[in-house]
Coordinates of C-alpha atoms in Angstrom, one line a residue:
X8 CA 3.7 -14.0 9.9
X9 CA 7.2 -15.7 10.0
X10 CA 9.6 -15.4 6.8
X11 CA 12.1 -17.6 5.8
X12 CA 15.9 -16.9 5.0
X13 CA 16.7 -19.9 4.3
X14 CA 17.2 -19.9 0.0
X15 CA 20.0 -19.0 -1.0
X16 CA 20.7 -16.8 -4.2
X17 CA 21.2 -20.4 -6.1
X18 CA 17.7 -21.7 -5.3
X19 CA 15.9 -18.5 -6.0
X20 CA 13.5 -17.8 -8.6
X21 CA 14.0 -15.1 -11.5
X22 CA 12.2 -11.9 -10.8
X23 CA 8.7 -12.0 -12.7
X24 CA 8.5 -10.0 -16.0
X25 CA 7.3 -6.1 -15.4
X26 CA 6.0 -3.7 -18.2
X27 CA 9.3 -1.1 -18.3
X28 CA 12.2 -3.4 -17.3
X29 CA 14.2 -2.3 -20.2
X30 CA 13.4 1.2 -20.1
X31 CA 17.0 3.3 -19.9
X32 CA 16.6 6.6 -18.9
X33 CA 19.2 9.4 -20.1
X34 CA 22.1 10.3 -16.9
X35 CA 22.6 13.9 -16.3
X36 CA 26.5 13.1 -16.7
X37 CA 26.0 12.0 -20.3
X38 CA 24.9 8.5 -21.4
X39 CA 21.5 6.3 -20.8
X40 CA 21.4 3.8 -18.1
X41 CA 18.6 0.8 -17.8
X42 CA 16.2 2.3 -15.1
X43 CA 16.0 0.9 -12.0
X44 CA 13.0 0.9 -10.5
X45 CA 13.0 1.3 -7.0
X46 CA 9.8 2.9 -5.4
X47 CA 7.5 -0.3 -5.3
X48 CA 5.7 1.0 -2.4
X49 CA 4.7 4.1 -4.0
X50 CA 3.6 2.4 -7.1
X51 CA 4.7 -1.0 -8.3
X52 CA 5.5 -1.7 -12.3
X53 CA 2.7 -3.8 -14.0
X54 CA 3.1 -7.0 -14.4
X55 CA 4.0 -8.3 -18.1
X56 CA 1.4 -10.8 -17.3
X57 CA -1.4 -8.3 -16.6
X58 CA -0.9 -6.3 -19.2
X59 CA -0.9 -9.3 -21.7
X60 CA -4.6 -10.3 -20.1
X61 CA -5.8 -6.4 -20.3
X62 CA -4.4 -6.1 -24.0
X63 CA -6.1 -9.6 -24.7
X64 CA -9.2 -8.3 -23.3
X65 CA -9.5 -4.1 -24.5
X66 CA -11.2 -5.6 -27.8
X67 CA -14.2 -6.9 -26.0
X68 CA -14.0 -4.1 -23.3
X69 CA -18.2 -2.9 -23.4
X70 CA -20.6 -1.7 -20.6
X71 CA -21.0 -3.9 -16.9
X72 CA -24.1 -5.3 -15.8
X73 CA -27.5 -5.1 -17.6
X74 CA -26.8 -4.6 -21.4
X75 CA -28.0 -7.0 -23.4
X76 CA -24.7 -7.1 -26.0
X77 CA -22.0 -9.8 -26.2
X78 CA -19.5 -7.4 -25.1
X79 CA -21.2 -6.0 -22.7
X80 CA -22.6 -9.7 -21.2
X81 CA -18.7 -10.8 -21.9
X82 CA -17.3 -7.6 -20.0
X83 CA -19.8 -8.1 -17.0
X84 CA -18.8 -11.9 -16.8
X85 CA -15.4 -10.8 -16.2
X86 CA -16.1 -8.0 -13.6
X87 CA -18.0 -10.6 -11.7
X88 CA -15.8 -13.4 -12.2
X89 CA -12.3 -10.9 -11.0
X90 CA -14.7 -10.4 -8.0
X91 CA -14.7 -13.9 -7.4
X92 CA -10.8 -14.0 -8.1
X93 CA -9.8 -11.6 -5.6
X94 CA -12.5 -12.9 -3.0
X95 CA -10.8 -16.3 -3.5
X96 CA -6.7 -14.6 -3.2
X97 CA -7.9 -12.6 0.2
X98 CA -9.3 -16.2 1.8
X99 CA -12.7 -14.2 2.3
X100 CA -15.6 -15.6 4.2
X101 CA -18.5 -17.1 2.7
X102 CA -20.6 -14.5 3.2
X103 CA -17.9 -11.3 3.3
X104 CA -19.0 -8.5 0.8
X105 CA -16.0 -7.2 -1.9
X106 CA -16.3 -4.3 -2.9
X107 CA -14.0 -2.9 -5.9
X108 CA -12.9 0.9 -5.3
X109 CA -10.1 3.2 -6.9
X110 CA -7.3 2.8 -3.7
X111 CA -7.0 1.9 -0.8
X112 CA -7.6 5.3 0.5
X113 CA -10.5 5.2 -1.3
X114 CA -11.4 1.9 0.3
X115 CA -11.0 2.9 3.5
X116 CA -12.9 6.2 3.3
X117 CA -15.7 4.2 2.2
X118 CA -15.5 2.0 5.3
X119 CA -15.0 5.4 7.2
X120 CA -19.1 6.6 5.6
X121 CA -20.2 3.2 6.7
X122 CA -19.4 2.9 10.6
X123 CA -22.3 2.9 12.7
X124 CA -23.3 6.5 14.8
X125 CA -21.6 7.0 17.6
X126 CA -18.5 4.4 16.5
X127 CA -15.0 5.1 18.6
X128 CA -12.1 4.2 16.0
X129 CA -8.6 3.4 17.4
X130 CA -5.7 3.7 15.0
X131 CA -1.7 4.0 15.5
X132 CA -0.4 7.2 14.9
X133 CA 2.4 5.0 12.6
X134 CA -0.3 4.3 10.0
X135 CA 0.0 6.0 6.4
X136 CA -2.2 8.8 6.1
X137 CA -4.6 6.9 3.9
X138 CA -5.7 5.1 7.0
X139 CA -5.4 8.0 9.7
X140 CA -7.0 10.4 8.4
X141 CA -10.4 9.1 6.9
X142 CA -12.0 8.6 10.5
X143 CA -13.1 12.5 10.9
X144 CA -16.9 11.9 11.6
X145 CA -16.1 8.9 14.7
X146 CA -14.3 9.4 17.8
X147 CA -10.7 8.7 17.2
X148 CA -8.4 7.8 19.5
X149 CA -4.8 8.0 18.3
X150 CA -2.8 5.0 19.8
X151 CA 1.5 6.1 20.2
X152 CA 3.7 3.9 18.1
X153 CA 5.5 0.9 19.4
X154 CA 8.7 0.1 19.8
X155 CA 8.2 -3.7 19.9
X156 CA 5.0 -5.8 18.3
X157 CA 3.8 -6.8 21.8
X158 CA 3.8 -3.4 22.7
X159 CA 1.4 -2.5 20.2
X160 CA -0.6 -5.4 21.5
X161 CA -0.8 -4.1 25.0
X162 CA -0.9 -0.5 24.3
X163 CA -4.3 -1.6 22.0
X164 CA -5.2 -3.6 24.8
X165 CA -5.1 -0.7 27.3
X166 CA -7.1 1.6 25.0
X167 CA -9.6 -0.8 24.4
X168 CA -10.0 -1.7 27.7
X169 CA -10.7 1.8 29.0
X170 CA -13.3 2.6 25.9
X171 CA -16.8 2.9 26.0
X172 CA -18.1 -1.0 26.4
X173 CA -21.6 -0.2 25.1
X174 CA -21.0 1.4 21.5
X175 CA -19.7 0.0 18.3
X176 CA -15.6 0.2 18.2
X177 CA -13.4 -0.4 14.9
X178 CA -9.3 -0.7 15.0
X179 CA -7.3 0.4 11.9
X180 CA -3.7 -1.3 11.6
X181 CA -1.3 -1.6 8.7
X182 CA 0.1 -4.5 7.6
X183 CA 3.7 -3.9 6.9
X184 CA 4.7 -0.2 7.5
X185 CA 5.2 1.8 4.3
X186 CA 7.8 3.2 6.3
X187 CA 9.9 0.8 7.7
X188 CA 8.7 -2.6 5.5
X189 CA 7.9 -4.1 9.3
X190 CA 5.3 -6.7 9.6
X191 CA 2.7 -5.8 12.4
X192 CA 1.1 -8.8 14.7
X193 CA -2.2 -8.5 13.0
X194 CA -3.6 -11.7 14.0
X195 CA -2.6 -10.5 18.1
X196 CA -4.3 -7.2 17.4
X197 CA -7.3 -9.0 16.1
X198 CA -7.8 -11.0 18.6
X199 CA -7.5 -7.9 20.9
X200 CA -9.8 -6.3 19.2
X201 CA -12.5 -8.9 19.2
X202 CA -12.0 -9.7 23.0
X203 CA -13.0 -6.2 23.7
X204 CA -16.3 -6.5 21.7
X205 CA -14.2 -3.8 18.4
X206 CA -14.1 -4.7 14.8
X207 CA -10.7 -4.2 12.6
X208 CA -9.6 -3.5 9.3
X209 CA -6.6 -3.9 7.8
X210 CA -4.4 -2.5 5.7
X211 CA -2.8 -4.4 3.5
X212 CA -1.7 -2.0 0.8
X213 CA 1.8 -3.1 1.8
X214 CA 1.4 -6.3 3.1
X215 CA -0.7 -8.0 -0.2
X216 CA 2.0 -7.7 -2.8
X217 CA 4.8 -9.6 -0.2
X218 CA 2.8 -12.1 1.6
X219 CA -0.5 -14.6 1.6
X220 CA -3.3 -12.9 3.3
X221 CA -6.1 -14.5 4.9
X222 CA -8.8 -12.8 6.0
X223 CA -9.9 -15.7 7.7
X224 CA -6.5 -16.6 9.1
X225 CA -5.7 -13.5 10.3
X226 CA -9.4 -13.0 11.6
X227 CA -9.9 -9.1 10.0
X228 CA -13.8 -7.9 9.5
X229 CA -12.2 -5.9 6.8
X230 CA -9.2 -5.7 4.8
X231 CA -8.4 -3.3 1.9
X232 CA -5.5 -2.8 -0.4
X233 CA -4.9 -0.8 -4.0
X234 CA -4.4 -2.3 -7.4
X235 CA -1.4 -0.2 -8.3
X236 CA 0.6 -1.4 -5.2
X237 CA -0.5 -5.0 -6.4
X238 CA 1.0 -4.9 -9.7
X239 CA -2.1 -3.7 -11.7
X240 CA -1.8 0.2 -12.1
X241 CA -5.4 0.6 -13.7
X242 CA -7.1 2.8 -11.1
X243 CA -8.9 -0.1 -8.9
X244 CA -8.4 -1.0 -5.1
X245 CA -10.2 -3.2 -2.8
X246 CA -12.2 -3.4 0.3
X247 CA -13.3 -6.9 1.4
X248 CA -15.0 -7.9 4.2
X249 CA -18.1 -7.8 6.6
X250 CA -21.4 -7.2 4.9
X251 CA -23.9 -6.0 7.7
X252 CA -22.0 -2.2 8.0
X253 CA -21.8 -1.9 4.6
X254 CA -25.5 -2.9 3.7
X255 CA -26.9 -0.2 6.8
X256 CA -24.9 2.3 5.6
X257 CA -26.4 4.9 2.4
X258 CA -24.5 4.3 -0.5
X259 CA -20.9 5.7 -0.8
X260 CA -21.8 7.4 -4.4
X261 CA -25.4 7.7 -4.9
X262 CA -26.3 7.1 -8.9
X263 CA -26.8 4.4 -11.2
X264 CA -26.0 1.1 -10.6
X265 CA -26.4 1.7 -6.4
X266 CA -30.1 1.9 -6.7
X267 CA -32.1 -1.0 -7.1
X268 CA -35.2 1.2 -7.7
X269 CA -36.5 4.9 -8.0
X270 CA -40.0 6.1 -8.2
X271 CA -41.5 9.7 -7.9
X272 CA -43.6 10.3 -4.4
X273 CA -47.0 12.6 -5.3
X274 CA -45.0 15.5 -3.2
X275 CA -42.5 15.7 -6.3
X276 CA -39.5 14.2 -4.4
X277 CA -38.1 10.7 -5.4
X278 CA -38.1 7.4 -3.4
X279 CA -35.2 5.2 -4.1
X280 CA -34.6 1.6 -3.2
X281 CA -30.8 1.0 -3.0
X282 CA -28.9 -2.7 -3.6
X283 CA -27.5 -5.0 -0.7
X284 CA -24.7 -6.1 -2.6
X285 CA -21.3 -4.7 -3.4
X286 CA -23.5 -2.5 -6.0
X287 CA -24.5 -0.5 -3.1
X288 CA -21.3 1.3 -2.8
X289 CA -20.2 0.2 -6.7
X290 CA -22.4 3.3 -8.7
X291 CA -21.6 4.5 -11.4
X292 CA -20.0 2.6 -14.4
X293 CA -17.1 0.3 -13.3
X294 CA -13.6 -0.1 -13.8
X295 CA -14.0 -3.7 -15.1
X296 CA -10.1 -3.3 -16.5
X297 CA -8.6 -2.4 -13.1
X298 CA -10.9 -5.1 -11.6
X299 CA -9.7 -7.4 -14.2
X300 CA -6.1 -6.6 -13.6
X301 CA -6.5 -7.2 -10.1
X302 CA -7.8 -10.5 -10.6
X303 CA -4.9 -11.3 -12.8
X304 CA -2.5 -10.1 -10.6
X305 CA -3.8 -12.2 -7.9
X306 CA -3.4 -15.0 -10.2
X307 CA 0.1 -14.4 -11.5
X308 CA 0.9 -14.0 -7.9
X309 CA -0.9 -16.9 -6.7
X310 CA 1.1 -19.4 -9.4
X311 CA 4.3 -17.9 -8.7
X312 CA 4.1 -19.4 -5.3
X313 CA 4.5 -16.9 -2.5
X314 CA 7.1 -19.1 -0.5
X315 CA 9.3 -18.5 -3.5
X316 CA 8.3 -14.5 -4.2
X317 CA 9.0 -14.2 -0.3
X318 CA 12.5 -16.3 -0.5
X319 CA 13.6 -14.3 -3.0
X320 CA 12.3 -10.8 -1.3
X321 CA 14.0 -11.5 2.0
X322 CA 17.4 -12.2 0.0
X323 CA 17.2 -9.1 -1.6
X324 CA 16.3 -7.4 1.6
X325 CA 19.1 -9.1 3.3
X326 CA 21.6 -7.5 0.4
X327 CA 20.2 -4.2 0.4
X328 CA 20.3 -4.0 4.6
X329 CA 24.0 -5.3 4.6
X330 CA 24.9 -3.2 2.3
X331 CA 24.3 -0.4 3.8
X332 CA 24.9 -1.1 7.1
X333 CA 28.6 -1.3 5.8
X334 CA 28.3 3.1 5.3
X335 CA 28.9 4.2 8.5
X336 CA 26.7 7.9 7.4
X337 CA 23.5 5.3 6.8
X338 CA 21.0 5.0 9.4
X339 CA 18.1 2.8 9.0
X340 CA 14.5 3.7 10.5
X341 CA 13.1 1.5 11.8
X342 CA 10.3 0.7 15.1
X343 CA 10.8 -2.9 15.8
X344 CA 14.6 -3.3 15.8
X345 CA 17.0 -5.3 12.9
X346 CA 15.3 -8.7 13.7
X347 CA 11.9 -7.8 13.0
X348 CA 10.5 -9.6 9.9
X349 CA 9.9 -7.0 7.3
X350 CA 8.5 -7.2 3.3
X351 CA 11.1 -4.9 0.4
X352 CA 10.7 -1.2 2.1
X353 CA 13.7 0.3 3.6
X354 CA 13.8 3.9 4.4
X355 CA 17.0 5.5 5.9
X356 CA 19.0 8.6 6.5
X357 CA 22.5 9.9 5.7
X358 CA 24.4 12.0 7.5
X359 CA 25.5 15.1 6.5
X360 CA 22.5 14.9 3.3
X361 CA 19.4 16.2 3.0
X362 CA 17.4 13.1 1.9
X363 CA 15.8 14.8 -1.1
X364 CA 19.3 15.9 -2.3
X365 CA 20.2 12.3 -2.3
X366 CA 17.6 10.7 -4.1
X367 CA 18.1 13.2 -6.8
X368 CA 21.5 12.2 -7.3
X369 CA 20.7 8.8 -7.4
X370 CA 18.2 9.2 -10.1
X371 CA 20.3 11.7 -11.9
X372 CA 23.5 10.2 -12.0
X373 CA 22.6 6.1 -11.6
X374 CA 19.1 6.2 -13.0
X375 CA 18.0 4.5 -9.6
X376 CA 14.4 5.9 -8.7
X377 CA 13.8 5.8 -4.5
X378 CA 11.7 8.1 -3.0
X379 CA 12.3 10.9 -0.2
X380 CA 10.3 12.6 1.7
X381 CA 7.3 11.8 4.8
X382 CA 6.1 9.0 3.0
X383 CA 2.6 9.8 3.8
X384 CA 3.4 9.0 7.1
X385 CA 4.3 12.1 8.8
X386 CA 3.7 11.4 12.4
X387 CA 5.4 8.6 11.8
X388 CA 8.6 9.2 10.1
X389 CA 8.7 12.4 12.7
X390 CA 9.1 9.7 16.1
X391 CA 11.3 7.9 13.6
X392 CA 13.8 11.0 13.0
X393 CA 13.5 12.7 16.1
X394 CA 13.5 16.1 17.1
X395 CA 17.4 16.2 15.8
X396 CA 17.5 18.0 12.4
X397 CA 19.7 16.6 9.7
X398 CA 22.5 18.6 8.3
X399 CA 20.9 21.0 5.8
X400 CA 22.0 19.5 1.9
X401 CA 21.0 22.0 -0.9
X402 CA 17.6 20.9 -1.3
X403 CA 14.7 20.6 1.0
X404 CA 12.1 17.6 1.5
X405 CA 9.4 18.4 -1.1
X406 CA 6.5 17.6 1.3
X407 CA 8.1 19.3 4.7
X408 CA 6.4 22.0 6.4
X409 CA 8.2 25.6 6.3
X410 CA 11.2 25.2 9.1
X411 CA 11.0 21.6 8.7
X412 CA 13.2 21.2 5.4
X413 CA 15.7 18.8 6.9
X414 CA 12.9 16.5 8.2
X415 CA 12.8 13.7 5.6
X416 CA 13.9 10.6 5.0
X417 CA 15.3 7.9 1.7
X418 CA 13.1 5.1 0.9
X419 CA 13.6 2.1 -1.2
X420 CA 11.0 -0.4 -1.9
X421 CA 11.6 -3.2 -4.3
X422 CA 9.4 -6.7 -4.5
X423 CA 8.7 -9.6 -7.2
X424 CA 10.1 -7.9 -10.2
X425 CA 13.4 -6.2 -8.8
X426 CA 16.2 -7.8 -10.2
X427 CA 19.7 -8.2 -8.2
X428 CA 21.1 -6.1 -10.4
X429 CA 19.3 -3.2 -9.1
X430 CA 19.8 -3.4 -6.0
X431 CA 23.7 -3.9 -6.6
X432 CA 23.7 -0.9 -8.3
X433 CA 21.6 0.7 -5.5
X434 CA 24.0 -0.3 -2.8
X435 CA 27.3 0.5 -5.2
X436 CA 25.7 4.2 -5.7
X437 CA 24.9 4.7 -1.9
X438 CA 28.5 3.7 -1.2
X439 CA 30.0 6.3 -3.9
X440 CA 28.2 9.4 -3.5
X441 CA 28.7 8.7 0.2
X442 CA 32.2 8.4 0.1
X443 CA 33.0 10.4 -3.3
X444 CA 30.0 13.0 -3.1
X445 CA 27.5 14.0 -5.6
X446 CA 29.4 14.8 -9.3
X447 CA 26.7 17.5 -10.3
X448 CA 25.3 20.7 -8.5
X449 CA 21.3 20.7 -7.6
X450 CA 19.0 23.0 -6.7
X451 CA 15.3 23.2 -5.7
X452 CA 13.2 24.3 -8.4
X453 CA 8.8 23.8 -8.2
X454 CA 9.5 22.2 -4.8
X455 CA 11.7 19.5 -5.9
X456 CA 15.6 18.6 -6.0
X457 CA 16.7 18.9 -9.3
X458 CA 20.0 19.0 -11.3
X459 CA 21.4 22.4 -12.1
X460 CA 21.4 23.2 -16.2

């Protein structure tokens, strides 16, 4: 997955609306600033378009599947027809099951109920916690993090090599690192996987709102991703893919809507008859609005014309990195090195700040919102810093362990509706507090950095 850096800031497109990009927010040294929104990879602004489509819909919203109303018919069209959309957007196979969940965490603890007994599971240690932790019931082998993408190609290799040849085998791999923004060789890992007889899924919670994604091209069995990443906050994520695991496994939820038919057995228990399709793992009344928004997201996406969304992404990326490479007190984390291709996620230290002290300053005084912390990503962002603490600030990382306050890192994520002018500002504040220091005093208060009163 080669990006282009071609464009240049003349040729680029305008950033796509978002629901909140003229929100100002108050600073703590008087005065309202327009709000730059900078944590796209924690959750990224809806997109003007979507919420038009769910506004235009809400009206007609009514029950999915089997009532025998106009709005309810009308509301299960659309469920079914976003299913479609979304199939269409991820490049599925013909006969690939989707499956709408709440998140991708969601989506791949699903998978993790569905895996065959006895299933070994192979997954970097650099993957967000939403899919390293969900494998508890499998045998796990955790895979050390790369320093280059053909490393993680040969160290998957190696562990797949030496695994049990017999039972079923499934590989978990991120797209793009919520981390570092990297791209990882999916297609190479695929094809490692498959030559040793294992499945993979992947993660695309960071890689679908940046890039095309193929399932076919890339040659996943699964892929999942969340809505709110996607630019449809309404509570829906994904999980697309392979049918046969799915369909052997018991439903995810058992209730209505899963089962296809219940009876009573003489003995006073119940016998129950449970759907093949996505409905199997689907009970329960849907979320036809964060399907829907999904599917319109896709769209809006889809007609933007990824080539351009990426264009302009990698010259904002190329801004934000030059920037601060220019502080000498800014270090960059990162796995594959300055020339790996990368989607809008930059996370980074600064010397002599505690990393939570430093986003707080940059929301409080700029009315820039990063984030600062693990990430989600603990084992991760720990080979990333080191065993070196940073200097201690004022305030701790709000998701460190006790004795581990300095261990945290600055991330800023941006994408399709970041406008320059954030990430000017962004850059500008970096450079003064850096040089100038922070104009207010903070404290930790509730386990966050906040501004003294």
């Amino acid at each position: 997955m080669s990006v282009s850096t071609t464009a240049t800031a003349k040729t680029l497109c305008a950033p796509l609306p978002v629901l909140g990009r003229d929100v100002t927010v108050p600073l703590v040294t008087g005065g309202e600033v327009t709000y730059a929104a900078l944590d796209y990879a924690a959750s990224a602004p809806a997109l003007q378009r979507v919420w038009d489509d769910v506004a235009a819909y809400a009206p007609y919203y009514g029950s999915v599947h089997r009532g025998a109303g106009y709005l309810s018919q009308l509301s299960t069209d659309l469920f079914e027809n976003a299913r479609k959309t979304v199939e269409e957007f991820l490049d599925c196979r013909p006969d690939d099951q989707l499956i709408f969940t709440r998140s991708t965490t969601d989506s791949l603890n699903l998978l993790a109920a569905a895996l065959p007994a006895d299933c070994q599971v192979f997954v970097f240690e650099t993957e967000h916690h939403a899919s390293l932790l969900p494998w508890k019931d499998a045998r796990v082998t955790y895979l050390n993090a790369p320093r280059t993408p053909a490393q993680a190609v040969a160290t998957l290799e190696q562990a797949l090599a030496a695994r049990d040849p017999y039972g079923p085998a499934l590989v978990c791999v991120t797209g793009a690192s919520n981390v570092t923004g990297e791209l990882w060789p999916v297609r190479e890992l695929a094809a490692a996987a498959h030559a040793h007889g294992a499945r993979i899924v992947l993660d695309a919670a960071q890689l679908a709102p940046h890039h095309p994604v193929s399932v076919q091209d890339l040659d996943v069995d699964w892929i999942a991703f969340s809505g709110h990443k996607l630019y449809a906050p309404f509570g829906s994520g994904v999980l697309a893919g392979r049918a046969d695991w799915l369909q052997a496994a018991d439903p995810y939820l058992a209730g209505g809507g899963a089962s296809r038919k219940v009876t009573r057995r003489e003995d006073g228990g119940v016998d129950v008859e449970w759907h093949d399709s996505a409905a199997r793992h689907e009970a329960g009344s849907p979320n036809v609005i964060g399907a829907y928004s999904i599917a319109s997201a896709c769209k809006a996406l889809t007609e933007a014309g990824f080539d351009t969304l990426v264009a302009r992404e990698q010259h904002l990326i190329a801004e934000v990195r030059a920037g601060l490479a220019e502080v000498p007190q800014v270090k960059i984390l990162s796995l594959f090195g300055d020339d790996a291709p990368r989607v809008g996620v930059i996370s980074f230290v600064v010397d002599g700040w505690n990393s939570s002290h430093f986003a707080a300053a940059l929301s409080a005084e700029y009315g820039i919102g990063v984030r600062d912390g693990l990430f989600c990503a603990h084992p991760l962002l720990r080979t990333l810093l080191g065993t070196d603490p940073q200097t201690q600030g004022e305030c701790g990382a709000p998701e460190a362990a006790p004795g581990e306050k300095s261990l945290n890192a600055i991330r800023v994520s941006f994408g399709a509706g970041t406008p320059d002018e954030h990430v000017e500002r962004f850059v500008s504040a970096v450079r003064e507090l850096v040089t100038k220091g922070a104009k207010w005093t903070y404290h930790t208060e509730n386990g966050r950095c906040v501004p003294a009163v």
